[in-house]
Amino acid sequence: MGDEAFIEVDGVEKVFDVRRRTGFLKRERRRVQAVDSISFRVARGEMVGYIGPNGAGKSTTIKMLTGILTPSGGRLRVAGIDPSRERTRLAHRIGVVFGQRTTLWWDLPLIDSYRLMHRMYRIPDARYRENLDRLVELLGLEDLLEVPVRQLSLGQRMRGDVAAALLHDPEVLYLDEPTIGLDVMSKARVRAFLRELNAERGTTVLLTTHDLQDIEQLCSRVMVIDHGRLVYDGALAGLHEVGESERMLVVDLERELPPIEAAPARVVKVEGPRQWLAFPASESAAALVARVAADHPLVDLSVREPDIEAVIARMLHSPAESAQVPREDVGRVIS
Amino acid sequence: MGAGRLYLAVAVGGFRRYATYRLATAAGVFTNTVFGVILVFTYLALWEERPGLGGYDQAQAVTYVWLGQCLFATLAIQGGGAEKELMERIRTGEVAVDLYRPVDLQLWWLAGDLGRAAFQLLGRGVVPFLFGAVFFPMTLPTDVGRWAAFTVTLVLAAVVSFAIRYLVALSVFWLLDGTGVNQALMIAGVFFSGMLLPLNAFPGAFGEVVRVLPWAAQLQMPADVLMGETGVSGALAFQAGWAVVLLAAGRALQSAATRRVVVQGG
Ligand SMILES: Nc1ncnc2c1ncn2[C@@H]1O[C@H](COP(=O)(O)OP(=O)(O)O)[C@@H](O)[C@H]1O
Ligand SMILES: [Mg+2]
């Protein structure tokens, strides 16, 4: 069961025909290749991160997987079902959360939306109550059930949306930017919940994000899409390696000092007593801090994680290295 | 069975959503009452000049006014019901998200709009109507049968009203901007449903035409049934006919729109 492909995507494409008015009665037609021949498989119970810069084609892929968008080419199956042909049948088996949209009833208390889901998915009463209780507890919704959705904070609303997507026990959960705009606490809560959901119930999870930390904390596997093409599919560690990603240690010293020497970190910027040290993401920040602190008067410090755009940019700009990467633990670089 | 409970839940939700806006409701009651008073005095002056206009005596004209105020929000005669929200969802592309739910879009919106109409009738329509009945001479039936028939015409009026607005909302898939159609809907709604003047009072060929348009199913038919000016079965057939035709058209347009969304992404 474990390695049975639950989601199968073979050479799937999506081309949008965009018509634009360019003047009086003049129209311009343009083709946008949003997704360009991508292939991957996701096994039941996997938790996969799907990342890429803005406009890369992430949402388009998710929409095709849910059946609300028909592929222009290729073959797509979820649980053996062709999503766009049997959208309604598939709907009972999938859960979807679009970070910037809500499926909740805006003017009504949260609980009303859940009662609606109960009817919409024809969830047996006992099952509904059981699931609701569990989700309310895990997502901390006790005090929010009677609050109109429009009065919820973004983080609360997101948790509410996640619960709504799971009341009918979907086998797979798609999350499109679930942590976008959330505060640190809300992000942590959503992540902890997803980890638990995947571990306890074996729900397959596919999540798109901008936030590398989402992936770091949740997914053993990550797929990178750029300009509609899948450019990487493998472990997160491998992504850092391929992208030679670097973290940044920012230290405030007691006074201006010459650039710190602490290989493999290198100083990339000095501003008065403040210095920026770039170091490989795979190195321990703690060890580096200890070494710097040993012979420099430290006042303050912070570590900045590499952002996804930078990792991907570096990865795409080093085709020579990436080409020689197909090592097992590094993952597949698709070029 | 299961589907019935779903759409009932949607209708109840539609009712409760509007019920949360108490201040807006109170303001609406006030506006409709004031407007009714102004219109009643205008009508009385007009009927003084032209007694029997449209086949109504003065009491019937007054009844017509208050029924109009009662149904103005209920039937979303100048828009502002489910179609407003649907247009917004189409414009922002959120409508694509609605598609992954295992529901029928038209029934979903119909149920929600009927829930809204039910609230608007009880919360906003009844008070001006009772106000009119207390302070002005009105022609109201005394037999239960006619009130029952009137209730059925109200339900059908709400369905026809929804069906018109649903078609208008779906047009936004192609027009991209709903401002123009919204204004057209508002003007057509107010004029052709007889909010300004009973359709019976429209002269000549023009009158003949407006009396068979679907808007006539909204206010004119319930009014004439209530006041015994028309046969019940004929009125119900007229309304049901338009309901079926318009809902069917909405369904056809909906499947074209859905095809467009799943191909073009909205
Ligand atoms: N409905 C649509 N019509 C035309 N172009 C679209 C549509 N949806 C997405 N696109 C285009 O397809 C590309 C991928 O978009 P999307 O999948 O939303 O990216 P992402 O979610 O990765 O940010 C973008 O260039 C976007 O402008
Ligand atoms: Mg997106």
XYZ file of N, CA, C and O in Angstrom, chain A residues 63-221:
636
model
N -5.177 23.125 -8.811
C -6.521 23.196 -9.397
C -6.774 22.021 -10.325
O -7.879 21.489 -10.378
N -5.752 21.616 -11.059
C -5.941 20.460 -11.938
C -6.134 19.194 -11.113
O -6.916 18.320 -11.463
N -5.413 19.104 -10.009
C -5.540 17.918 -9.156
C -6.917 17.825 -8.499
O -7.398 16.740 -8.198
N -7.541 18.975 -8.269
C -8.868 18.945 -7.661
C -9.970 18.816 -8.711
O -11.127 18.614 -8.365
N -9.602 18.969 -9.984
C -10.584 18.805 -11.045
C -11.301 20.081 -11.427
O -12.179 20.067 -12.281
N -10.948 21.203 -10.826
C -11.643 22.435 -11.210
C -10.957 23.117 -12.391
O -11.396 24.159 -12.852
N -9.906 22.499 -12.882
C -9.240 22.997 -14.081
C -8.849 21.770 -14.909
O -8.328 20.797 -14.371
N -9.154 21.822 -16.192
C -8.840 20.697 -17.058
C -7.440 20.861 -17.652
O -7.134 21.921 -18.176
N -6.610 19.834 -17.588
C -5.284 19.959 -18.203
C -5.400 20.127 -19.712
O -6.343 19.635 -20.317
N -4.445 20.829 -20.298
C -4.428 20.946 -21.761
C -3.811 19.703 -22.377
O -3.997 19.417 -23.557
N -3.038 18.977 -21.588
C -2.427 17.761 -22.113
C -1.896 16.919 -20.983
O -1.790 17.376 -19.847
N -1.597 15.674 -21.286
C -1.040 14.786 -20.276
C -2.110 13.984 -19.557
O -3.300 14.083 -19.878
N -1.662 13.207 -18.602
C -2.595 12.323 -17.897
C -2.480 12.557 -16.405
O -1.394 12.719 -15.864
N -3.648 12.563 -15.764
C -3.686 12.885 -14.353
C -4.674 11.960 -13.648
O -5.799 11.803 -14.087
N -4.263 11.348 -12.551
C -5.168 10.486 -11.788
C -4.972 10.729 -10.296
O -3.843 10.830 -9.823
N -6.088 10.820 -9.600
C -6.023 10.895 -8.142
C -6.915 9.771 -7.623
O -8.099 9.721 -7.973
N -6.343 8.856 -6.873
C -7.073 7.683 -6.398
C -7.716 6.953 -7.579
O -8.829 6.452 -7.493
N -7.022 6.946 -8.707
C -7.516 6.262 -9.895
C -8.587 7.028 -10.655
O -9.086 6.562 -11.676
N -8.943 8.208 -10.162
C -10.015 8.986 -10.788
C -9.418 10.123 -11.607
O -8.444 10.754 -11.205
N -10.020 10.376 -12.776
C -9.615 11.528 -13.572
C -10.356 12.748 -13.011
O -11.563 12.878 -13.182
N -9.647 13.631 -12.324
C -10.327 14.674 -11.548
C -11.290 15.550 -12.348
O -12.407 15.793 -11.905
N -10.876 16.007 -13.537
C -11.740 16.958 -14.218
C -12.993 16.285 -14.797
O -13.995 16.941 -15.027
N -12.945 14.960 -15.000
C -14.119 14.293 -15.544
C -15.079 13.865 -14.444
O -16.276 13.749 -14.666
N -14.535 13.598 -13.268
C -15.411 13.154 -12.184
C -15.180 13.986 -10.939
O -14.914 13.464 -9.865
N -15.319 15.280 -11.144
C -15.026 16.219 -10.089
C -15.844 15.966 -8.821
O -15.333 15.940 -7.720
N -17.136 15.748 -9.021
C -18.012 15.609 -7.863
C -17.738 14.329 -7.081
O -17.737 14.312 -5.861
N -17.466 13.236 -7.826
C -17.159 11.988 -7.139
C -15.866 12.132 -6.353
O -15.759 11.684 -5.215
N -14.897 12.779 -6.954
C -13.603 12.948 -6.290
C -13.732 13.872 -5.070
O -13.032 13.693 -4.078
N -14.642 14.818 -5.160
C -14.779 15.822 -4.096
C -14.955 15.186 -2.723
O -14.509 15.724 -1.724
N -15.610 14.036 -2.686
C -15.837 13.379 -1.395
C -14.560 12.797 -0.813
O -14.523 12.426 0.347
N -13.528 12.694 -1.624
C -12.313 12.035 -1.150
C -11.138 12.984 -0.962
O -10.078 12.579 -0.521
N -11.337 14.239 -1.328
C -10.232 15.193 -1.186
C -10.635 16.375 -0.307
O -11.819 16.681 -0.162
N -9.645 16.994 0.280
C -9.877 18.227 1.029
C -8.974 19.296 0.441
O -7.847 18.998 0.030
N -9.468 20.515 0.357
C -8.682 21.588 -0.245
C -8.734 22.841 0.618
O -9.793 23.206 1.114
N -7.593 23.463 0.784
C -7.563 24.761 1.450
C -6.758 25.718 0.568
O -5.599 25.468 0.270
N -7.422 26.753 0.115
C -6.715 27.799 -0.617
C -6.457 28.928 0.365
O -7.403 29.540 0.876
N -5.176 29.182 0.624
C -4.808 30.128 1.666
C -5.469 31.486 1.571
O -5.830 32.082 2.577
N -5.639 31.974 0.350
C -6.166 33.335 0.242
C -7.676 33.380 0.050
O -8.250 34.425 -0.144
N -8.302 32.213 0.058
C -9.754 32.193 -0.086
C -10.315 31.443 1.086
O -9.613 30.716 1.754
N -11.581 31.609 1.300
C -12.176 30.845 2.383
C -13.426 30.138 1.887
O -14.118 30.630 1.010
N -13.665 28.958 2.416
C -14.893 28.254 2.072
C -15.933 28.487 3.160
O -17.016 27.969 3.100
N -15.548 29.274 4.163
C -16.446 29.477 5.296
C -17.464 30.572 4.998
O -17.187 31.480 4.227
N -18.622 30.443 5.657
C -19.657 31.469 5.520
C -19.244 32.708 6.265
O -19.152 32.710 7.501
N -19.036 33.748 5.537
C -18.437 34.969 6.045
C -19.204 35.586 7.216
O -18.636 35.958 8.223
N -20.517 35.698 7.100
C -21.287 36.439 8.102
C -21.770 35.578 9.255
O -22.392 36.083 10.172
N -21.532 34.280 9.175
C -22.126 33.398 10.188
C -21.068 32.787 11.093
O -19.896 32.697 10.732
N -21.484 32.353 12.274
C -20.546 31.674 13.169
C -19.911 30.464 12.489
O -20.549 29.805 11.661
N -18.683 30.216 12.861
C -17.909 29.110 12.295
C -18.695 27.802 12.281
O -18.695 27.070 11.291
N -19.400 27.534 13.368
C -20.088 26.249 13.487
C -21.120 26.059 12.371
O -21.355 24.943 11.907
N -21.713 27.144 11.896
C -22.700 27.025 10.824
C -22.081 26.468 9.549
O -22.703 25.689 8.824
N -20.854 26.875 9.274
C -20.180 26.352 8.085
C -19.938 24.857 8.240
O -20.031 24.097 7.278
N -19.616 24.448 9.461
C -19.366 23.022 9.681
C -20.648 22.209 9.538
O -20.636 21.114 8.983
N -21.758 22.767 10.012
C -23.039 22.060 9.857
C -23.355 21.887 8.369
O -23.904 20.871 7.940
N -22.975 22.905 7.608
C -23.211 22.828 6.173
C -22.359 21.717 5.540
O -22.833 20.951 4.701
N -21.090 21.633 5.955
C -20.208 20.575 5.447
C -20.804 19.198 5.781
O -20.731 18.277 4.994
N -21.342 19.100 6.972
C -21.990 17.868 7.422
C -23.007 17.397 6.380
O -23.024 16.241 5.961
N -23.843 18.335 5.920
C -24.864 17.996 4.920
C -24.254 17.830 3.539
O -24.623 16.950 2.780
N -23.322 18.709 3.216
C -22.768 18.728 1.859
C -22.059 17.419 1.538
O -22.210 16.860 0.466
N -21.292 16.924 2.500
C -20.539 15.690 2.254
C -21.268 14.461 2.793
O -20.732 13.366 2.780
N -22.484 14.675 3.265
C -23.288 13.578 3.814
C -22.491 12.736 4.794
O -22.393 11.514 4.673
N -21.916 13.403 5.757
C -21.114 12.721 6.769
C -22.074 12.116 7.789
O -22.957 12.817 8.293
N -21.933 10.826 8.069
C -22.800 10.221 9.086
C -22.690 11.003 10.399
O -21.601 11.453 10.762
N -23.802 11.130 11.114
C -23.851 11.986 12.301
C -22.750 11.697 13.320
O -22.079 12.604 13.796
N -22.588 10.410 13.639
C -21.618 10.049 14.679
C -20.208 10.440 14.229
O -19.425 11.016 14.984
N -19.915 10.151 12.966
C -18.610 10.467 12.417
C -18.360 11.971 12.420
O -17.285 12.453 12.762
N -19.396 12.694 12.056
C -19.281 14.150 12.025
C -18.927 14.692 13.408
O -18.001 15.491 13.573
N -19.662 14.224 14.415
C -19.421 14.736 15.766
C -18.019 14.385 16.246
O -17.316 15.209 16.838
N -17.628 13.160 15.948
C -16.301 12.699 16.365
C -15.210 13.549 15.701
O -14.287 14.040 16.364
N -15.328 13.721 14.394
C -14.326 14.513 13.669
C -14.310 15.962 14.129
O -13.247 16.561 14.288
N -15.486 16.500 14.334
C -15.566 17.893 14.751
C -14.871 18.068 16.102
O -14.044 18.968 16.274
N -15.179 17.181 17.033
C -14.562 17.283 18.359
C -13.047 17.224 18.265
O -12.333 18.004 18.885
N -12.569 16.275 17.473
C -11.122 16.107 17.350
C -10.477 17.346 16.716
O -9.478 17.874 17.213
N -11.068 17.822 15.631
C -10.477 18.970 14.936
C -10.529 20.226 15.793
O -9.586 21.008 15.820
N -11.632 20.390 16.493
C -11.774 21.563 17.362
C -10.689 21.549 18.428
O -10.060 22.565 18.715
N -10.438 20.358 18.961
C -9.423 20.267 19.998
C -8.021 20.513 19.426
O -7.262 21.344 19.914
N -7.705 19.804 18.341
C -6.349 19.902 17.791
C -6.037 21.290 17.233
O -4.901 21.740 17.271
N -7.051 21.942 16.697
C -6.799 23.240 16.082
C -7.161 24.396 17.012
O -7.084 25.565 16.617
N -7.547 24.060 18.233
C -7.838 25.108 19.211
C -8.985 26.009 18.806
O -8.880 27.232 18.820
N -10.108 25.404 18.412
C -11.223 26.209 17.908
C -12.356 26.375 18.917
O -13.384 26.993 18.602
N -12.169 25.820 20.134
C -13.277 25.798 21.116
C -13.993 27.136 21.232
O -15.212 27.219 21.167
N -13.188 28.184 21.406
C -13.799 29.478 21.689
C -14.224 30.227 20.432
O -14.717 31.342 20.504
N -13.983 29.619 19.281
C -14.247 30.342 18.038
C -15.517 29.879 17.348
O -16.000 30.538 16.429
N -16.068 28.752 17.779
C -17.177 28.154 17.044
C -18.379 29.078 16.893
O -19.067 29.048 15.878
N -18.615 29.901 17.888
C -19.797 30.763 17.834
C -19.473 32.163 17.301
O -20.325 33.044 17.299
N -18.225 32.354 16.884
C -17.814 33.677 16.399
C -18.036 33.765 14.884
O -17.662 32.859 14.154
N -18.667 34.852 14.411
C -18.820 35.016 12.966
C -17.448 35.030 12.282
O -16.504 35.632 12.799
N -17.369 34.365 11.161
C -16.086 34.196 10.481
C -15.414 35.532 10.180
O -14.204 35.665 10.279
N -16.225 36.535 9.860
C -15.613 37.818 9.507
C -14.878 38.456 10.671
O -14.069 39.352 10.496
N -15.170 37.987 11.896
C -14.479 38.549 13.060
C -13.226 37.782 13.446
O -12.539 38.137 14.391
N -12.931 36.702 12.720
C -11.749 35.904 13.057
C -10.493 36.557 12.499
O -10.530 37.217 11.462
N -9.370 36.338 13.196
C -8.101 36.800 12.644
C -7.729 35.873 11.494
O -8.313 34.798 11.341
N -6.756 36.271 10.721
C -6.355 35.457 9.579
C -5.947 34.053 10.020
O -6.325 33.052 9.414
N -5.168 33.987 11.105
C -4.700 32.696 11.604
C -5.848 31.826 12.097
O -5.898 30.631 11.840
N -6.798 32.437 12.785
C -7.960 31.695 13.271
C -8.805 31.197 12.111
O -9.255 30.061 12.089
N -8.990 32.064 11.143
C -9.788 31.699 9.977
C -9.136 30.533 9.232
O -9.814 29.619 8.783
N -7.799 30.608 9.117
C -7.094 29.542 8.422
C -7.297 28.216 9.136
O -7.563 27.194 8.517
N -7.209 28.222 10.472
C -7.436 26.985 11.216
C -8.867 26.506 10.996
O -9.116 25.317 10.839
N -9.777 27.466 10.945
C -11.168 27.117 10.681
C -11.341 26.480 9.316
O -12.085 25.510 9.148
N -10.630 27.007 8.337
C -10.696 26.461 6.981
C -10.094 25.062 6.906
O -10.603 24.188 6.204
N -9.001 24.873 7.628
C -8.363 23.554 7.633
C -9.325 22.520 8.217
O -9.513 21.433 7.655
N -9.984 22.879 9.306
C -10.957 21.958 9.904
C -12.086 21.656 8.918
O -12.488 20.501 8.757
N -12.566 22.691 8.237
C -13.664 22.508 7.281
C -13.281 21.536 6.175
O -14.108 20.773 5.690
N -12.010 21.555 5.804
C -11.553 20.702 4.703
C -11.392 19.248 5.133
O -11.216 18.372 4.299
N -11.439 19.007 6.447
C -11.114 17.663 6.929
C -12.278 16.926 7.584
O -12.151 15.769 7.959
N -13.419 17.598 7.704
C -14.556 16.983 8.395
C -15.021 15.695 7.732
O -15.537 14.806 8.384
N -14.845 15.593 6.429
C -15.338 14.414 5.718
C -14.250 13.369 5.505
O -14.375 12.517 4.638
N -13.198 13.421 6.309
C -12.127 12.419 6.253
C -11.545 12.229 4.864
O -11.515 11.113 4.345
N -11.074 13.290 4.239
C -10.506 13.117 2.907
C -9.221 12.292 2.966
O -8.524 12.299 3.983
N -8.944 11.582 1.877
C -7.714 10.786 1.844
C -6.516 11.663 1.531
O -5.386 11.331 1.860
N -6.776 12.761 0.849
C -5.673 13.655 0.523
C -6.096 15.083 0.820
O -7.258 15.458 0.661
N -5.147 15.855 1.310
C -5.412 17.257 1.605
C -4.460 18.107 0.766
O -3.245 17.936 0.812
N -5.035 18.998 -0.027
C -4.220 19.949 -0.774
C -4.269 21.282 -0.051
O -5.350 21.769 0.274
N -3.105 21.849 0.157
C -3.067 23.159 0.812
C -2.303 24.108 -0.091
O -1.147 23.860 -0.418
N -2.961 25.167 -0.504
C -2.290 26.133 -1.363
C -1.939 27.352 -0.516
O -2.809 28.131 -0.163
N -0.682 27.468 -0.171
C -0.184 28.568 0.662
C -0.956 28.694 1.984
O -1.489 29.761 2.289
N -0.957 27.637 2.775
C -1.754 27.695 4.007
C -1.191 28.633 5.062
O -1.915 29.023 5.971
N 0.074 28.990 4.962
C 0.635 29.818 6.030
C 0.870 31.253 5.583
O 1.425 32.049 6.323
N 0.412 31.587 4.383
C 0.687 32.928 3.874
C 0.002 33.982 4.753
O -1.171 33.883 5.076
N 0.784 34.949 5.175
C 0.237 36.033 5.978
C -0.019 35.701 7.439
O -0.522 36.534 8.178
N 0.300 34.488 7.870
C 0.027 34.125 9.264
C 1.162 34.581 10.185
O 2.313 34.652 9.780
N 0.804 34.850 11.440
C 1.829 35.187 12.422
C 2.550 33.906 12.845
O 2.104 32.795 12.536
N 3.643 34.080 13.537
C 4.505 32.947 13.883
C 3.751 31.867 14.667
O 3.872 30.678 14.393
N 2.934 32.307 15.636
C 2.204 31.344 16.458
C 1.227 30.527 15.618
O 1.130 29.312 15.759
N 0.504 31.205 14.764
C -0.477 30.504 13.936
C 0.205 29.526 12.993
O -0.273 28.419 12.772
N 1.332 29.965 12.436
C 2.072 29.075 11.544
C 2.456 27.810 12.285
O 2.282 26.695 11.787
N 2.999 28.000 13.490
C 3.462 26.860 14.271
C 2.300 25.911 14.560
O 2.425 24.695 14.473
N 1.153 26.486 14.863
C -0.011 25.676 15.196
C -0.488 24.865 13.992
O -0.807 23.683 14.113
N -0.558 25.517 12.852
C -1.002 24.826 11.647
C -0.013 23.714 11.295
O -0.403 22.592 10.964
N 1.278 24.024 11.403
C 2.292 23.014 11.071
C 2.190 21.821 12.004
O 2.225 20.666 11.554
N 2.078 22.091 13.304
C 2.012 20.993 14.266
C 0.803 20.117 13.953
O 0.877 18.884 13.985
N -0.301 20.777 13.607
C -1.502 20.016 13.299
C -1.298 19.123 12.071
O -1.668 17.952 12.069
N -0.699 19.677 11.025
C -0.514 18.906 9.786
C 0.391 17.705 10.027
O 0.155 16.614 9.503
N 1.425 17.923 10.846
C 2.333 16.832 11.137
C 1.562 15.691 11.815
O 1.681 14.540 11.460
N 0.739 16.077 12.758
C -0.050 15.099 13.492
C -1.050 14.387 12.582
O -1.219 13.173 12.621
N -1.707 15.155 11.744
C -2.696 14.593 10.816
C -2.061 13.527 9.941
O -2.604 12.443 9.735
N -0.886 13.873 9.419
C -0.195 12.962 8.519
C 0.284 11.717 9.260
O 0.158 10.596 8.774
N 0.807 11.919 10.454
C 1.353 10.794 11.207
C 0.249 9.885 11.743
O 0.321 8.671 11.628
N -0.797 10.499 12.308
C -1.831 9.711 12.978
C -2.814 9.073 12.010
O -3.236 7.948 12.176
N -3.235 9.846 11.002
C -4.312 9.360 10.137
C -3.817 8.959 8.765
O -4.596 8.492 7.949
N -2.541 9.194 8.506
C -1.986 8.783 7.221
C -2.548 9.561 6.047
O -2.525 9.096 4.906
N -3.089 10.743 6.314
C -3.618 11.562 5.226
C -2.465 12.028 4.335
O -1.455 12.513 4.826
N -2.646 11.854 3.055
C -1.656 12.338 2.100
C -1.765 13.859 2.042
O -2.875 14.388 1.989
N -0.636 14.540 2.093
C -0.689 16.005 2.094
C 0.209 16.560 0.997
O 1.359 16.149 0.853
N -0.336 17.461 0.218
C 0.464 18.174 -0.774
C 0.291 19.654 -0.474
O -0.831 20.159 -0.465
N 1.403 20.325 -0.163
C 1.238 21.728 0.191
C 2.163 22.626 -0.597
O 3.318 22.302 -0.811
N 1.610 23.719 -1.081
C 2.449 24.683 -1.776
C 2.758 25.786 -0.778
O 1.965 26.073 0.105
N 3.903 26.350 -0.924
C 4.275 27.412 0.005
C 5.403 28.265 -0.542
O 6.086 27.913 -1.493
N 5.524 29.406 0.075
C 6.635 30.297 -0.192
C 7.685 30.130 0.885
O 8.790 30.601 0.773
N 7.235 29.506 1.986
C 7.992 29.537 3.214
C 8.789 28.247 3.373
O 8.240 27.183 3.612
N 10.103 28.349 3.243
C 10.948 27.155 3.340
C 10.783 26.452 4.678
O 10.931 25.254 4.771
N 10.458 27.241 5.709
C 10.303 26.609 7.022
C 9.132 25.650 7.062
O 9.186 24.630 7.747
N 8.078 25.955 6.323
C 6.962 25.008 6.229
C 7.503 23.653 5.791
O 7.180 22.617 6.357
N 8.299 23.710 4.739
C 8.821 22.483 4.164
C 9.787 21.823 5.138
O 9.709 20.617 5.390
N 10.659 22.624 5.711
C 11.658 22.080 6.629
C 10.999 21.323 7.765
O 11.454 20.277 8.186
N 9.909 21.894 8.276
C 9.309 21.291 9.449
C 8.323 20.182 9.121
O 7.904 19.456 10.003
N 7.935 20.080 7.857
C 6.855 19.151 7.557
C 7.192 18.063 6.555
O 6.733 16.933 6.680
N 7.957 18.418 5.540
C 8.019 17.527 4.388
C 9.392 16.904 4.231
O 10.398 17.602 4.260
N 9.404 15.602 4.037
C 10.674 14.959 3.741
C 10.967 15.087 2.249
O 12.084 14.970 1.811
N 9.908 15.339 1.512
C 10.102 15.444 0.074
C 9.611 16.795 -0.431
O 8.597 17.312 0.028
